Amino acid sequence: MRGKLTGIKKAAILLMALGPTLSSRILRHFNENDIERISLEIANTTKVEVSDLEEVLEEFLLISQAQRYVLDGGLDYARKLLEETLGTQKAHEIIKKLKDASQIKPFMFARKTDPKQLSNIISHEHPQTIALILSYLDPQQAAQILSDLPPEQQPDIAQRIATMERTSPEVLREVEKVLRERLSSMVQHDFAAAGGIGTLVDILNNVDRGTEKLILEELEQDQPELVDEIRKRLFIFEDIIGLDNASIQRIVREVDHKDLAVALKGSSEEVRERIFRNVSKRAAEMLKEDIEFMGPIRLREVEEAQQRIVAIVRRLDEAGEIIISRGGDDAIVI
């Protein structure tokens, strides 16, 4: 790698090479600041040298290959294969780029492990240790493991995930070492942060309804504010577009007309159209008129109206009157 290209420049060149359809999907995973910088770089790029394009594509392919090696056998395995094919110096460069990009994360090896097997291995560990491991797994895998753990353990582990902050490298390495000995495959990793309410919400969005209900009811006894925040994030107003027509029609019948107009005032066009298609022509016209003539409205008022509607959605879902698609078997509708 000649190293003359900046990271933003490389990203811009790669996205231009991949084309608009795929690039637009990739850009969604960047934060707003990076999206703006990359977009500006693309806009200001009128010509790409063939040598620069080849450099970027080569680096992208090598890093992708290295990451597959890490997933297959860990960091040492990846380094060994890269050294055999690229030489020591090049292998070192690629591994460093992986680390710098934070693509090597704790417990990556465990993501290939069968959830039931992993559940059996960690079920006798301290709840904090279990919470730490689940925080680094994919939400669907963590959800299945959490569901397989004894019911009396689930609320405590869920609370620990939600309230977890940063974990020291020493603790991570020690937990990884134990798990490596049991699974005979492990990777040493850098300092990282995991856990938090967002992590728990991702997991709960993939567990079955019974497990979610048990965890939230148990947590609510001692942590009502935490449960309230979790419930707000489990289903947001914009998620309405994922509901079936019958469910949306049922929700609209329960919602105050003014709340619906205010909520739609601050929603995306996609959500508005979804609602308009599920009410009568006259009702849709009235909603459009109310939104148009409403004038400026505080964001707080919009969010409050949306939250009242979300509360209705969750109430109807819990009563079985509508269906919010879940992860696993709970997502199957017959």
Short mmCIF file of C-alpha atoms in Angstrom, two decimals:
data_model
loop_
_atom_site.label_atom_id
_atom_site.label_comp_id
_atom_site.label_asym_id
_atom_site.label_seq_id
_atom_site.Cartn_x
_atom_site.Cartn_y
_atom_site.Cartn_z
CA MET A 1 0.00 0.00 0.00
CA ARG A 2 1.45 3.32 -1.00
CA GLY A 3 -0.50 5.03 1.76
CA LYS A 4 -1.04 8.29 -0.12
CA LEU A 5 -4.83 8.01 0.02
CA THR A 6 -6.76 9.05 3.10
CA GLY A 7 -9.40 6.79 4.63
CA ILE A 8 -12.21 9.04 3.39
CA LYS A 9 -10.72 9.06 -0.13
CA LYS A 10 -10.46 5.28 -0.14
CA ALA A 11 -14.06 4.95 1.03
CA ALA A 12 -15.24 7.32 -1.70
CA ILE A 13 -13.36 5.44 -4.41
CA LEU A 14 -14.65 2.08 -3.22
CA LEU A 15 -18.26 3.25 -3.10
CA MET A 16 -18.01 4.76 -6.57
CA ALA A 17 -16.65 1.45 -7.84
CA LEU A 18 -19.46 -0.52 -6.21
CA GLY A 19 -22.20 1.57 -7.81
CA PRO A 20 -25.11 3.62 -6.39
CA THR A 21 -27.43 0.79 -5.31
CA LEU A 22 -24.95 -1.11 -3.17
CA SER A 23 -23.20 2.07 -2.01
CA SER A 24 -26.43 3.59 -0.68
CA ARG A 25 -27.01 0.49 1.44
CA ILE A 26 -23.45 0.61 2.79
CA LEU A 27 -23.61 4.33 3.62
CA ARG A 28 -26.51 3.74 5.99
CA HIS A 29 -24.11 2.06 8.39
CA PHE A 30 -21.91 5.17 8.76
CA ASN A 31 -22.58 8.00 11.20
CA GLU A 32 -23.90 11.31 9.87
CA ASN A 33 -20.50 13.02 10.01
CA ASP A 34 -18.78 10.31 7.96
CA ILE A 35 -21.66 10.17 5.48
CA GLU A 36 -21.29 13.90 4.92
CA ARG A 37 -17.49 13.68 4.50
CA ILE A 38 -17.63 10.70 2.13
CA SER A 39 -20.45 12.24 0.09
CA LEU A 40 -18.49 15.47 -0.22
CA GLU A 41 -15.42 13.53 -1.34
CA ILE A 42 -17.46 11.68 -3.96
CA ALA A 43 -18.99 14.94 -5.18
CA ASN A 44 -15.54 16.52 -5.54
CA THR A 45 -14.01 13.54 -7.33
CA THR A 46 -14.16 13.89 -11.11
CA LYS A 47 -11.52 11.32 -12.05
CA VAL A 48 -9.96 8.28 -10.36
CA GLU A 49 -6.56 7.03 -11.42
CA VAL A 50 -6.50 3.35 -12.34
CA SER A 51 -3.60 2.80 -9.95
CA ASP A 52 -5.60 4.34 -7.08
CA LEU A 53 -8.63 2.18 -7.85
CA GLU A 54 -6.47 -0.95 -7.94
CA GLU A 55 -4.87 0.00 -4.62
CA VAL A 56 -8.23 0.51 -2.92
CA LEU A 57 -9.75 -2.70 -4.31
CA GLU A 58 -6.66 -4.70 -3.36
CA GLU A 59 -6.74 -3.39 0.21
CA PHE A 60 -10.48 -4.03 0.50
CA LEU A 61 -10.14 -7.61 -0.71
CA LEU A 62 -7.15 -8.34 1.53
CA ILE A 63 -8.89 -6.99 4.64
CA SER A 64 -12.06 -8.94 3.79
CA GLN A 65 -9.96 -12.07 3.36
CA ALA A 66 -8.17 -11.45 6.65
CA GLN A 67 -11.45 -11.02 8.48
CA ARG A 68 -12.68 -14.35 7.14
CA TYR A 69 -9.48 -15.95 8.42
CA VAL A 70 -10.11 -14.43 11.87
CA LEU A 71 -13.64 -15.83 11.93
CA ASP A 72 -12.37 -19.24 10.81
CA GLY A 73 -9.57 -19.67 13.31
CA GLY A 74 -8.73 -16.54 15.25
CA LEU A 75 -6.14 -13.80 15.00
CA ASP A 76 -3.07 -16.04 15.14
CA TYR A 77 -4.50 -18.28 12.42
CA ALA A 78 -5.22 -15.25 10.23
CA ARG A 79 -1.73 -13.84 10.77
CA LYS A 80 -0.12 -17.18 9.88
CA LEU A 81 -2.07 -17.58 6.62
CA LEU A 82 -1.44 -13.98 5.60
CA GLU A 83 2.28 -14.32 6.29
CA GLU A 84 2.40 -17.44 4.11
CA THR A 85 0.70 -15.71 1.18
CA LEU A 86 1.75 -12.07 1.55
CA GLY A 87 4.87 -12.07 3.68
CA THR A 88 5.42 -10.86 7.25
CA GLN A 89 5.34 -7.11 6.60
CA LYS A 90 2.20 -7.11 4.47
CA ALA A 91 0.46 -9.44 6.91
CA HIS A 92 1.31 -7.09 9.77
CA GLU A 93 -0.14 -4.15 7.82
CA ILE A 94 -3.42 -5.95 7.14
CA ILE A 95 -3.86 -7.15 10.73
CA LYS A 96 -3.15 -3.63 11.98
CA LYS A 97 -5.79 -2.20 9.64
CA LEU A 98 -8.30 -4.71 10.96
CA LYS A 99 -7.56 -3.67 14.53
CA ASP A 100 -7.63 0.04 13.73
CA ALA A 101 -11.01 -0.37 12.07
CA SER A 102 -12.28 -2.17 15.19
CA GLN A 103 -13.31 -5.11 13.05
CA ILE A 104 -11.68 -7.55 15.46
CA LYS A 105 -13.86 -7.59 18.54
CA PRO A 106 -13.94 -9.67 21.69
CA PHE A 107 -15.67 -13.06 21.46
CA MET A 108 -15.82 -13.05 17.64
CA PHE A 109 -14.93 -16.75 17.78
CA ALA A 110 -18.08 -17.43 19.82
CA ARG A 111 -20.30 -16.08 17.05
CA LYS A 112 -19.66 -19.29 15.14
CA THR A 113 -20.62 -21.46 18.11
CA ASP A 114 -24.02 -23.11 18.33
CA PRO A 115 -26.14 -21.02 20.76
CA LYS A 116 -27.33 -24.06 22.70
CA GLN A 117 -23.78 -25.30 23.12
CA LEU A 118 -22.63 -21.90 24.28
CA SER A 119 -25.62 -21.65 26.63
CA ASN A 120 -24.68 -24.94 28.28
CA ILE A 121 -21.07 -23.81 28.67
CA ILE A 122 -21.76 -20.43 30.28
CA SER A 123 -24.94 -21.23 32.25
CA HIS A 124 -22.96 -21.89 35.45
CA GLU A 125 -20.87 -18.74 35.19
CA HIS A 126 -21.48 -15.62 37.28
CA PRO A 127 -24.38 -13.52 35.86
CA GLN A 128 -21.99 -10.64 35.20
CA THR A 129 -19.76 -12.91 33.13
CA ILE A 130 -22.75 -14.18 31.15
CA ALA A 131 -23.94 -10.61 30.58
CA LEU A 132 -20.49 -9.60 29.33
CA ILE A 133 -20.36 -12.46 26.82
CA LEU A 134 -23.90 -11.86 25.53
CA SER A 135 -23.12 -8.17 25.04
CA TYR A 136 -20.52 -9.02 22.41
CA LEU A 137 -22.54 -11.60 20.48
CA ASP A 138 -24.94 -10.97 17.61
CA PRO A 139 -28.38 -10.00 19.03
CA GLN A 140 -30.14 -13.06 17.56
CA GLN A 141 -27.54 -15.45 18.97
CA ALA A 142 -27.58 -13.69 22.35
CA ALA A 143 -31.39 -13.78 22.35
CA GLN A 144 -31.47 -17.54 21.88
CA ILE A 145 -28.88 -18.07 24.60
CA LEU A 146 -30.75 -15.80 27.01
CA SER A 147 -33.97 -17.71 26.29
CA ASP A 148 -32.23 -21.04 26.99
CA LEU A 149 -30.88 -19.93 30.37
CA PRO A 150 -32.88 -20.72 33.53
CA PRO A 151 -35.84 -18.28 33.87
CA GLU A 152 -34.71 -17.19 37.33
CA GLN A 153 -31.39 -16.02 35.84
CA GLN A 154 -32.78 -14.09 32.87
CA PRO A 155 -33.95 -10.83 34.58
CA ASP A 156 -30.69 -10.46 36.52
CA ILE A 157 -28.58 -10.99 33.40
CA ALA A 158 -30.77 -8.61 31.39
CA GLN A 159 -30.35 -5.90 34.03
CA ARG A 160 -26.58 -6.37 34.03
CA ILE A 161 -26.47 -6.02 30.23
CA ALA A 162 -28.53 -2.82 30.35
CA THR A 163 -26.41 -1.21 33.07
CA MET A 164 -23.02 -2.41 31.83
CA GLU A 165 -20.54 0.30 30.92
CA ARG A 166 -16.91 -0.16 29.90
CA THR A 167 -14.99 -3.33 30.67
CA SER A 168 -11.26 -3.39 31.31
CA PRO A 169 -9.00 -5.26 28.89
CA GLU A 170 -7.79 -7.47 31.74
CA VAL A 171 -11.30 -8.72 32.52
CA LEU A 172 -12.05 -9.29 28.84
CA ARG A 173 -8.86 -11.27 28.36
CA GLU A 174 -9.53 -13.41 31.43
CA VAL A 175 -13.09 -14.26 30.35
CA GLU A 176 -11.92 -14.96 26.82
CA LYS A 177 -9.17 -17.22 28.13
CA VAL A 178 -11.64 -19.36 30.08
CA LEU A 179 -14.01 -19.58 27.14
CA ARG A 180 -11.15 -20.39 24.78
CA GLU A 181 -10.12 -23.32 26.95
CA ARG A 182 -13.64 -24.67 26.81
CA LEU A 183 -14.20 -24.19 23.11
CA SER A 184 -10.57 -24.74 22.05
CA SER A 185 -10.64 -21.59 19.93
CA MET A 186 -9.98 -18.06 21.08
CA VAL A 187 -8.69 -14.66 20.00
CA GLN A 188 -7.01 -11.97 22.08
CA HIS A 189 -8.56 -8.56 21.46
CA ASP A 190 -8.20 -4.87 22.21
CA PHE A 191 -10.13 -2.72 24.65
CA ALA A 192 -13.78 -2.29 23.70
CA ALA A 193 -17.11 -1.20 25.15
CA ALA A 194 -20.34 -3.20 25.08
CA GLY A 195 -23.63 -3.53 26.87
CA GLY A 196 -26.07 -0.78 27.65
CA ILE A 197 -29.80 -0.45 27.10
CA GLY A 198 -29.38 -0.49 23.32
CA THR A 199 -27.71 -3.91 23.47
CA LEU A 200 -30.45 -5.32 25.68
CA VAL A 201 -33.16 -3.91 23.39
CA ASP A 202 -31.51 -5.59 20.38
CA ILE A 203 -31.55 -8.88 22.25
CA LEU A 204 -35.13 -8.53 23.51
CA ASN A 205 -36.29 -7.73 20.00
CA ASN A 206 -35.15 -11.22 19.05
CA VAL A 207 -36.37 -13.31 21.97
CA ASP A 208 -39.84 -14.85 22.15
CA ARG A 209 -42.66 -12.86 23.74
CA GLY A 210 -42.74 -15.03 26.87
CA THR A 211 -39.07 -14.45 27.63
CA GLU A 212 -39.39 -10.70 27.04
CA LYS A 213 -42.44 -10.47 29.31
CA LEU A 214 -40.74 -12.42 32.10
CA ILE A 215 -37.62 -10.28 32.00
CA LEU A 216 -39.47 -6.96 31.91
CA GLU A 217 -41.91 -7.92 34.68
CA GLU A 218 -39.05 -9.02 36.96
CA LEU A 219 -36.96 -5.94 36.21
CA GLU A 220 -39.92 -3.61 36.73
CA GLN A 221 -40.14 -4.57 40.40
CA ASP A 222 -36.75 -3.02 41.18
CA GLN A 223 -35.96 -0.93 38.09
CA PRO A 224 -39.21 0.67 36.82
CA GLU A 225 -37.43 3.58 35.14
CA LEU A 226 -35.06 1.23 33.32
CA VAL A 227 -38.00 -0.88 32.10
CA ASP A 228 -39.82 2.25 30.95
CA GLU A 229 -36.82 3.25 28.84
CA ILE A 230 -36.49 -0.27 27.44
CA ARG A 231 -40.17 -0.38 26.47
CA LYS A 232 -39.83 2.93 24.63
CA ARG A 233 -37.04 1.51 22.50
CA LEU A 234 -38.53 -1.91 21.82
CA PHE A 235 -40.98 -0.45 19.30
CA ILE A 236 -40.72 3.05 17.89
CA PHE A 237 -43.31 4.98 15.91
CA GLU A 238 -41.47 4.55 12.59
CA ASP A 239 -41.71 0.77 13.02
CA ILE A 240 -45.39 1.03 12.10
CA ILE A 241 -44.39 0.60 8.45
CA GLY A 242 -43.47 -2.99 9.26
CA LEU A 243 -46.95 -3.91 10.50
CA ASP A 244 -49.57 -5.57 8.34
CA ASN A 245 -52.55 -3.54 7.05
CA ALA A 246 -55.06 -5.10 9.45
CA SER A 247 -52.89 -4.20 12.45
CA ILE A 248 -52.48 -0.60 11.29
CA GLN A 249 -56.22 -0.27 10.77
CA ARG A 250 -56.82 -1.62 14.29
CA ILE A 251 -54.33 0.85 15.77
CA VAL A 252 -55.85 3.83 13.95
CA ARG A 253 -59.26 3.02 15.46
CA GLU A 254 -57.75 3.36 18.94
CA VAL A 255 -55.69 6.49 18.34
CA ASP A 256 -56.91 10.02 19.01
CA HIS A 257 -57.21 11.88 15.67
CA LYS A 258 -55.23 14.87 16.96
CA ASP A 259 -52.44 12.64 18.27
CA LEU A 260 -52.22 10.91 14.90
CA ALA A 261 -51.99 14.21 13.02
CA VAL A 262 -49.29 15.55 15.35
CA ALA A 263 -47.34 12.26 15.19
CA LEU A 264 -47.45 12.22 11.40
CA LYS A 265 -46.33 15.86 11.29
CA GLY A 266 -42.87 14.73 12.37
CA SER A 267 -42.76 11.34 10.64
CA SER A 268 -41.27 10.21 7.36
CA GLU A 269 -43.23 10.31 4.11
CA GLU A 270 -43.16 6.50 4.07
CA VAL A 271 -44.97 6.30 7.40
CA ARG A 272 -47.54 8.89 6.33
CA GLU A 273 -48.36 7.02 3.14
CA ARG A 274 -48.66 3.76 5.06
CA ILE A 275 -51.24 5.33 7.36
CA PHE A 276 -53.11 7.11 4.56
CA ARG A 277 -53.49 3.81 2.70
CA ASN A 278 -55.12 2.21 5.72
CA VAL A 279 -57.82 4.79 6.44
CA SER A 280 -60.77 5.90 4.37
CA LYS A 281 -60.25 8.41 1.58
CA ARG A 282 -62.10 11.06 3.59
CA ALA A 283 -60.07 10.34 6.75
CA ALA A 284 -56.82 10.56 4.78
CA GLU A 285 -57.85 13.92 3.33
CA MET A 286 -58.72 15.24 6.79
CA LEU A 287 -55.36 14.10 8.17
CA LYS A 288 -53.50 15.75 5.29
CA GLU A 289 -55.41 19.00 5.85
CA ASP A 290 -54.75 18.95 9.59
CA ILE A 291 -51.03 18.37 9.02
CA GLU A 292 -50.84 21.09 6.38
CA PHE A 293 -52.61 23.74 8.43
CA MET A 294 -51.11 22.76 11.78
CA GLY A 295 -48.19 25.14 11.41
CA PRO A 296 -44.88 24.81 13.31
CA ILE A 297 -44.96 22.41 16.24
CA ARG A 298 -42.40 21.57 18.90
CA LEU A 299 -40.45 18.35 18.44
CA ARG A 300 -41.28 17.42 22.03
CA GLU A 301 -45.01 17.50 21.24
CA VAL A 302 -44.48 15.26 18.20
CA GLU A 303 -42.45 12.76 20.24
CA GLU A 304 -45.06 12.71 23.02
CA ALA A 305 -47.86 12.04 20.52
CA GLN A 306 -45.83 9.29 18.87
CA GLN A 307 -45.08 7.73 22.25
CA ARG A 308 -48.79 7.66 23.15
CA ILE A 309 -49.45 5.82 19.90
CA VAL A 310 -46.58 3.42 20.57
CA ALA A 311 -48.12 2.66 23.98
CA ILE A 312 -51.36 1.74 22.21
CA VAL A 313 -49.44 -0.46 19.76
CA ARG A 314 -47.75 -2.37 22.57
CA ARG A 315 -51.03 -2.73 24.49
CA LEU A 316 -52.78 -4.19 21.45
CA ASP A 317 -49.81 -6.47 20.79
CA GLU A 318 -49.78 -7.77 24.35
CA ALA A 319 -53.54 -8.36 24.12
CA GLY A 320 -53.01 -10.36 20.94
CA GLU A 321 -55.12 -8.04 18.83
CA ILE A 322 -52.25 -7.15 16.50
CA ILE A 323 -48.95 -8.82 15.66
CA ILE A 324 -45.51 -7.26 15.95
CA SER A 325 -43.11 -9.56 14.14
CA ARG A 326 -40.52 -10.99 16.52
CA GLY A 327 -37.29 -12.92 16.10
CA GLY A 328 -37.16 -16.70 15.90
CA ASP A 329 -40.35 -18.79 16.03
CA ASP A 330 -42.33 -15.80 17.28
CA ALA A 331 -41.95 -14.21 13.83
CA ILE A 332 -43.95 -17.02 12.17
CA VAL A 333 -47.57 -16.15 11.49
CA ILE A 334 -50.06 -18.86 10.47
#
